[in-house]
PDB file of C-alpha atoms in Angstrom:
ATOM      1  CA  UNK A  10      19.474   1.423  15.687  1.00  0.00           C
ATOM      2  CA  UNK A  11      16.351   1.017  13.576  1.00  0.00           C
ATOM      3  CA  UNK A  12      17.173   0.212   9.976  1.00  0.00           C
ATOM      4  CA  UNK A  13      15.059   1.369   7.078  1.00  0.00           C
ATOM      5  CA  UNK A  14      14.972   0.684   3.362  1.00  0.00           C
ATOM      6  CA  UNK A  15      13.153   2.209   0.431  1.00  0.00           C
ATOM      7  CA  UNK A  16      12.507   1.692  -3.244  1.00  0.00           C
ATOM      8  CA  UNK A  17      10.854   3.539  -6.109  1.00  0.00           C
ATOM      9  CA  UNK A  18       9.637   2.316  -9.501  1.00  0.00           C
ATOM     10  CA  UNK A  19       9.014   4.736 -12.378  1.00  0.00           C
ATOM     11  CA  UNK A  20       5.914   3.080 -13.828  1.00  0.00           C
ATOM     12  CA  UNK A  21       6.299   4.559 -17.317  1.00  0.00           C
ATOM     13  CA  UNK A  22       9.853   3.221 -17.513  1.00  0.00           C
ATOM     14  CA  UNK A  23       8.748  -0.153 -16.135  1.00  0.00           C
ATOM     15  CA  UNK A  24       6.143  -0.366 -18.931  1.00  0.00           C
ATOM     16  CA  UNK A  25       8.807   0.066 -21.603  1.00  0.00           C
ATOM     17  CA  UNK A  26      11.798  -1.735 -20.068  1.00  0.00           C
ATOM     18  CA  UNK A  27      10.349  -4.666 -18.135  1.00  0.00           C
ATOM     19  CA  UNK A  28       8.060  -7.304 -19.566  1.00  0.00           C
ATOM     20  CA  UNK A  29       6.673  -8.870 -16.385  1.00  0.00           C
ATOM     21  CA  UNK A  30       4.539 -11.176 -18.560  1.00  0.00           C
ATOM     22  CA  UNK A  31       7.530 -12.901 -20.187  1.00  0.00           C
ATOM     23  CA  UNK A  32       7.925 -16.595 -19.494  1.00  0.00           C
ATOM     24  CA  UNK A  33       9.465 -17.311 -16.096  1.00  0.00           C
ATOM     25  CA  UNK A  34       9.517 -13.741 -14.755  1.00  0.00           C
ATOM     26  CA  UNK A  35       6.790 -14.138 -12.125  1.00  0.00           C
ATOM     27  CA  UNK A  36       8.054 -17.575 -11.056  1.00  0.00           C
ATOM     28  CA  UNK A  37      11.605 -16.288 -10.462  1.00  0.00           C
ATOM     29  CA  UNK A  38      10.626 -13.147  -8.547  1.00  0.00           C
ATOM     30  CA  UNK A  39       7.455 -13.990  -6.616  1.00  0.00           C
ATOM     31  CA  UNK A  40       6.086 -16.694  -4.324  1.00  0.00           C
ATOM     32  CA  UNK A  41       3.093 -18.740  -5.455  1.00  0.00           C
ATOM     33  CA  UNK A  42       0.851 -16.706  -3.116  1.00  0.00           C
ATOM     34  CA  UNK A  43       2.104 -13.456  -4.662  1.00  0.00           C
ATOM     35  CA  UNK A  44       1.712 -14.807  -8.206  1.00  0.00           C
ATOM     36  CA  UNK A  45      -1.902 -15.762  -7.454  1.00  0.00           C
ATOM     37  CA  UNK A  46      -2.545 -12.262  -6.071  1.00  0.00           C
ATOM     38  CA  UNK A  47      -0.928 -10.608  -9.095  1.00  0.00           C
ATOM     39  CA  UNK A  48      -2.847 -12.673 -11.634  1.00  0.00           C
ATOM     40  CA  UNK A  49      -6.210 -12.154  -9.889  1.00  0.00           C
ATOM     41  CA  UNK A  50      -5.658  -8.429  -9.366  1.00  0.00           C
ATOM     42  CA  UNK A  51      -7.694  -5.766 -11.186  1.00  0.00           C
ATOM     43  CA  UNK A  52      -4.370  -4.305 -12.344  1.00  0.00           C
ATOM     44  CA  UNK A  53      -1.657  -7.007 -12.404  1.00  0.00           C
ATOM     45  CA  UNK A  54       0.981  -4.543 -13.701  1.00  0.00           C
ATOM     46  CA  UNK A  55       0.596  -2.277 -10.650  1.00  0.00           C
ATOM     47  CA  UNK A  56       0.568  -5.252  -8.259  1.00  0.00           C
ATOM     48  CA  UNK A  57       3.844  -6.570  -9.737  1.00  0.00           C
ATOM     49  CA  UNK A  58       5.606  -3.261  -9.134  1.00  0.00           C
ATOM     50  CA  UNK A  59       4.056  -2.729  -5.701  1.00  0.00           C
ATOM     51  CA  UNK A  60       5.335  -6.152  -4.596  1.00  0.00           C
ATOM     52  CA  UNK A  61       8.710  -5.471  -6.245  1.00  0.00           C
ATOM     53  CA  UNK A  62       9.135  -2.165  -4.378  1.00  0.00           C
ATOM     54  CA  UNK A  63       8.085  -3.815  -1.091  1.00  0.00           C
ATOM     55  CA  UNK A  64      10.654  -6.600  -1.589  1.00  0.00           C
ATOM     56  CA  UNK A  65      13.440  -4.159  -2.513  1.00  0.00           C
ATOM     57  CA  UNK A  66      12.719  -1.886   0.459  1.00  0.00           C
ATOM     58  CA  UNK A  67      12.700  -4.866   2.847  1.00  0.00           C
ATOM     59  CA  UNK A  68      15.904  -6.231   1.287  1.00  0.00           C
ATOM     60  CA  UNK A  69      17.676  -2.886   1.840  1.00  0.00           C
ATOM     61  CA  UNK A  70      16.513  -2.851   5.451  1.00  0.00           C
ATOM     62  CA  UNK A  71      17.751  -6.433   5.919  1.00  0.00           C
ATOM     63  CA  UNK A  72      21.162  -5.768   4.336  1.00  0.00           C
ATOM     64  CA  UNK A  73      21.755  -2.755   6.569  1.00  0.00           C
ATOM     65  CA  UNK A  74      21.117  -4.922   9.623  1.00  0.00           C
ATOM     66  CA  UNK A  75      23.000  -8.078   8.609  1.00  0.00           C
ATOM     67  CA  UNK A  76      25.687  -6.550   6.327  1.00  0.00           C
ATOM     68  CA  UNK A  77      25.293  -9.102   3.555  1.00  0.00           C
ATOM     69  CA  UNK A  78      24.118  -8.734  -0.038  1.00  0.00           C
ATOM     70  CA  UNK A  79      22.470 -11.399  -2.175  1.00  0.00           C
ATOM     71  CA  UNK A  80      19.729 -11.794  -4.788  1.00  0.00           C
ATOM     72  CA  UNK A  81      16.715 -13.848  -3.698  1.00  0.00           C
ATOM     73  CA  UNK A  82      13.507 -11.858  -4.288  1.00  0.00           C
ATOM     74  CA  UNK A  83      11.319 -14.962  -4.163  1.00  0.00           C
ATOM     75  CA  UNK A  84      12.364 -15.532  -0.532  1.00  0.00           C
ATOM     76  CA  UNK A  85      10.834 -12.194   0.533  1.00  0.00           C
ATOM     77  CA  UNK A  86       7.063 -12.705   0.781  1.00  0.00           C
ATOM     78  CA  UNK A  87       4.722  -9.717   0.657  1.00  0.00           C
ATOM     79  CA  UNK A  88       1.363  -9.374   2.372  1.00  0.00           C
ATOM     80  CA  UNK A  89      -0.942  -6.407   1.824  1.00  0.00           C
ATOM     81  CA  UNK A  90      -2.548  -5.237   5.089  1.00  0.00           C
ATOM     82  CA  UNK A  91      -4.376  -2.118   3.882  1.00  0.00           C
ATOM     83  CA  UNK A  92      -4.330   0.344   0.972  1.00  0.00           C
ATOM     84  CA  UNK A  93      -0.857   1.668   1.876  1.00  0.00           C
ATOM     85  CA  UNK A  94       0.477  -0.746   4.524  1.00  0.00           C
ATOM     86  CA  UNK A  95       2.007  -4.171   4.182  1.00  0.00           C
ATOM     87  CA  UNK A  96       4.474  -6.690   5.563  1.00  0.00           C
ATOM     88  CA  UNK A  97       7.384  -8.543   4.024  1.00  0.00           C
ATOM     89  CA  UNK A  98       8.714 -11.705   5.661  1.00  0.00           C
ATOM     90  CA  UNK A  99      12.171 -13.124   4.995  1.00  0.00           C
ATOM     91  CA  UNK A 100      13.221 -16.110   7.116  1.00  0.00           C
ATOM     92  CA  UNK A 101      12.566 -15.032  10.755  1.00  0.00           C
ATOM     93  CA  UNK A 102      12.506 -11.315   9.878  1.00  0.00           C
ATOM     94  CA  UNK A 103       9.367  -9.235   9.400  1.00  0.00           C
ATOM     95  CA  UNK A 104       9.485  -5.800   7.820  1.00  0.00           C
ATOM     96  CA  UNK A 105       6.606  -3.335   7.910  1.00  0.00           C
ATOM     97  CA  UNK A 106       6.001  -1.312   4.774  1.00  0.00           C
ATOM     98  CA  UNK A 107       4.239   1.860   3.729  1.00  0.00           C
ATOM     99  CA  UNK A 108       3.708   2.415   0.017  1.00  0.00           C
ATOM    100  CA  UNK A 109       2.534   5.255  -2.176  1.00  0.00           C
ATOM    101  CA  UNK A 110       1.286   4.475  -5.664  1.00  0.00           C
ATOM    102  CA  UNK A 111       0.018   6.851  -8.299  1.00  0.00           C
ATOM    103  CA  UNK A 112      -0.002   7.043 -12.105  1.00  0.00           C
ATOM    104  CA  UNK A 113       3.723   7.941 -12.184  1.00  0.00           C
ATOM    105  CA  UNK A 114       5.470   5.785  -9.585  1.00  0.00           C
ATOM    106  CA  UNK A 115       5.239   3.288  -6.751  1.00  0.00           C
ATOM    107  CA  UNK A 116       7.406   3.975  -3.717  1.00  0.00           C
ATOM    108  CA  UNK A 117       7.821   1.923  -0.530  1.00  0.00           C
ATOM    109  CA  UNK A 118       9.548   2.414   2.821  1.00  0.00           C
ATOM    110  CA  UNK A 119      10.306  -0.649   4.972  1.00  0.00           C
ATOM    111  CA  UNK A 120      11.176  -0.672   8.654  1.00  0.00           C
ATOM    112  CA  UNK A 121      11.941  -3.306  11.245  1.00  0.00           C
ATOM    113  CA  UNK A 122       9.298  -2.288  13.749  1.00  0.00           C
ATOM    114  CA  UNK A 123       5.678  -1.240  13.297  1.00  0.00           C
ATOM    115  CA  UNK A 124       6.056   1.807  15.500  1.00  0.00           C
ATOM    116  CA  UNK A 125       9.404   3.523  15.759  1.00  0.00           C
ATOM    117  CA  UNK A 126      11.162   6.844  15.501  1.00  0.00           C
ATOM    118  CA  UNK A 127      10.176   9.373  12.899  1.00  0.00           C
ATOM    119  CA  UNK A 128      11.407   8.644   9.410  1.00  0.00           C
ATOM    120  CA  UNK A 129      12.022  11.553   7.087  1.00  0.00           C
ATOM    121  CA  UNK A 130      11.206  10.705   3.491  1.00  0.00           C
ATOM    122  CA  UNK A 131      10.346  12.262   0.159  1.00  0.00           C
ATOM    123  CA  UNK A 132       9.981  11.527  -3.526  1.00  0.00           C
ATOM    124  CA  UNK A 133      11.455  13.873  -6.118  1.00  0.00           C
ATOM    125  CA  UNK A 134      13.401  14.029  -9.333  1.00  0.00           C
ATOM    126  CA  UNK A 135      16.168  11.446  -9.679  1.00  0.00           C
ATOM    127  CA  UNK A 136      18.609  14.190 -10.661  1.00  0.00           C
ATOM    128  CA  UNK A 137      18.116  16.218  -7.453  1.00  0.00           C
ATOM    129  CA  UNK A 138      17.197  13.649  -4.790  1.00  0.00           C
ATOM    130  CA  UNK A 139      20.643  13.671  -3.093  1.00  0.00           C
ATOM    131  CA  UNK A 140      20.584  17.468  -2.797  1.00  0.00           C
ATOM    132  CA  UNK A 141      16.949  17.381  -1.630  1.00  0.00           C
ATOM    133  CA  UNK A 142      17.961  14.953   1.119  1.00  0.00           C
ATOM    134  CA  UNK A 143      20.886  17.149   2.249  1.00  0.00           C
ATOM    135  CA  UNK A 144      18.663  20.235   2.405  1.00  0.00           C
ATOM    136  CA  UNK A 145      16.009  18.384   4.448  1.00  0.00           C
ATOM    137  CA  UNK A 146      18.681  16.879   6.714  1.00  0.00           C
ATOM    138  CA  UNK A 147      20.235  20.319   7.254  1.00  0.00           C
ATOM    139  CA  UNK A 148      16.837  21.730   8.232  1.00  0.00           C
ATOM    140  CA  UNK A 149      16.285  18.908  10.724  1.00  0.00           C
ATOM    141  CA  UNK A 150      19.755  19.041  12.318  1.00  0.00           C
ATOM    142  CA  UNK A 151      20.609  22.748  12.124  1.00  0.00           C
ATOM    143  CA  UNK A 152      23.831  22.338  10.134  1.00  0.00           C
ATOM    144  CA  UNK A 153      24.705  23.744   6.699  1.00  0.00           C
ATOM    145  CA  UNK A 154      23.706  21.453   3.838  1.00  0.00           C
ATOM    146  CA  UNK A 155      26.932  22.447   2.057  1.00  0.00           C
ATOM    147  CA  UNK A 156      28.969  20.710   4.772  1.00  0.00           C
ATOM    148  CA  UNK A 157      26.968  17.462   4.678  1.00  0.00           C
ATOM    149  CA  UNK A 158      28.839  14.544   3.144  1.00  0.00           C
ATOM    150  CA  UNK A 159      27.505  11.170   1.975  1.00  0.00           C
ATOM    151  CA  UNK A 160      29.629   8.129   2.777  1.00  0.00           C
ATOM    152  CA  UNK A 161      28.794   4.548   1.881  1.00  0.00           C
ATOM    153  CA  UNK A 162      29.015   1.606   4.250  1.00  0.00           C
ATOM    154  CA  UNK A 163      30.759  -1.648   3.265  1.00  0.00           C
ATOM    155  CA  UNK A 164      27.482  -2.885   1.741  1.00  0.00           C
ATOM    156  CA  UNK A 165      26.844   0.381  -0.112  1.00  0.00           C
ATOM    157  CA  UNK A 166      24.212   1.913   2.183  1.00  0.00           C
ATOM    158  CA  UNK A 167      24.521   5.701   2.437  1.00  0.00           C
ATOM    159  CA  UNK A 168      25.158   7.509   5.711  1.00  0.00           C
ATOM    160  CA  UNK A 169      25.427  11.269   6.045  1.00  0.00           C
ATOM    161  CA  UNK A 170      27.973  13.161   8.105  1.00  0.00           C
ATOM    162  CA  UNK A 171      28.604  16.765   9.019  1.00  0.00           C
ATOM    163  CA  UNK A 172      32.354  17.058   9.507  1.00  0.00           C
ATOM    164  CA  UNK A 173      32.990  13.805  11.404  1.00  0.00           C
ATOM    165  CA  UNK A 174      29.613  13.719  13.148  1.00  0.00           C
ATOM    166  CA  UNK A 175      27.174  11.047  11.991  1.00  0.00           C
ATOM    167  CA  UNK A 176      23.794  12.638  11.205  1.00  0.00           C
ATOM    168  CA  UNK A 177      21.795   9.618  10.006  1.00  0.00           C
ATOM    169  CA  UNK A 178      21.502   6.321  11.851  1.00  0.00           C
ATOM    170  CA  UNK A 179      19.978   4.628   8.806  1.00  0.00           C
ATOM    171  CA  UNK A 180      19.408   5.887   5.272  1.00  0.00           C
ATOM    172  CA  UNK A 181      18.173   4.532   1.971  1.00  0.00           C
ATOM    173  CA  UNK A 182      18.120   6.288  -1.408  1.00  0.00           C
ATOM    174  CA  UNK A 183      16.513   4.940  -4.579  1.00  0.00           C
ATOM    175  CA  UNK A 184      16.502   6.082  -8.191  1.00  0.00           C
ATOM    176  CA  UNK A 185      14.526   4.711 -11.117  1.00  0.00           C
ATOM    177  CA  UNK A 186      13.820   6.537 -14.344  1.00  0.00           C
ATOM    178  CA  UNK A 187      12.704  10.099 -13.645  1.00  0.00           C
ATOM    179  CA  UNK A 188      12.178   9.615  -9.909  1.00  0.00           C
ATOM    180  CA  UNK A 189      14.238   9.384  -6.774  1.00  0.00           C
ATOM    181  CA  UNK A 190      13.226   8.779  -3.174  1.00  0.00           C
ATOM    182  CA  UNK A 191      14.899   8.784   0.201  1.00  0.00           C
ATOM    183  CA  UNK A 192      14.160   7.724   3.739  1.00  0.00           C
ATOM    184  CA  UNK A 193      16.319   8.257   6.797  1.00  0.00           C
ATOM    185  CA  UNK A 194      16.457   8.330  10.582  1.00  0.00           C
ATOM    186  CA  UNK A 195      18.492  10.945  12.365  1.00  0.00           C
ATOM    187  CA  UNK A 196      20.683  10.405  15.393  1.00  0.00           C
ATOM    188  CA  UNK A 197      19.295  10.915  18.896  1.00  0.00           C
ATOM    189  CA  UNK A 198      21.393  14.067  19.371  1.00  0.00           C
ATOM    190  CA  UNK A 199      19.076  15.885  16.976  1.00  0.00           C
TER     191      UNK A 199
END
């Protein structure tokens, strides 16, 4: 099974709710390398939230694999590879990321392997993202979206079933402010 994780940051909400410039914030969340990159960036605000979404997406991928939850964002180190691709390293684990940033949000998907099965993903309104996911999943698997049920694993990761048949092998859903995002893999049967 190939685990995935995702995260989304509503940038307008982040501007009003999170003061990344307050004393100690960068030091608690980011490595020295990341702090240097943030502070030398043309837009430090956007770099903070890009790194944050990369770390969160990688963390969700890690927790699905190892079934443990914890808070240690500074231990996940981000590296930007290109405009939309990056890597996050935590201990011996490397996660490969793809990010989308615009004036409204920053969203990242993390995966364990550079090249792997197709991931279905989308960004939408926070209020409809679960329904959007079910409709997309129904279209991909040929079942009725009305019969699709979300169940959470012991660590809180969502999996989707139709009757008792598992549809997703890995799934991650994020909400922040006005936006929601999802990413999932479907089972080999589909």
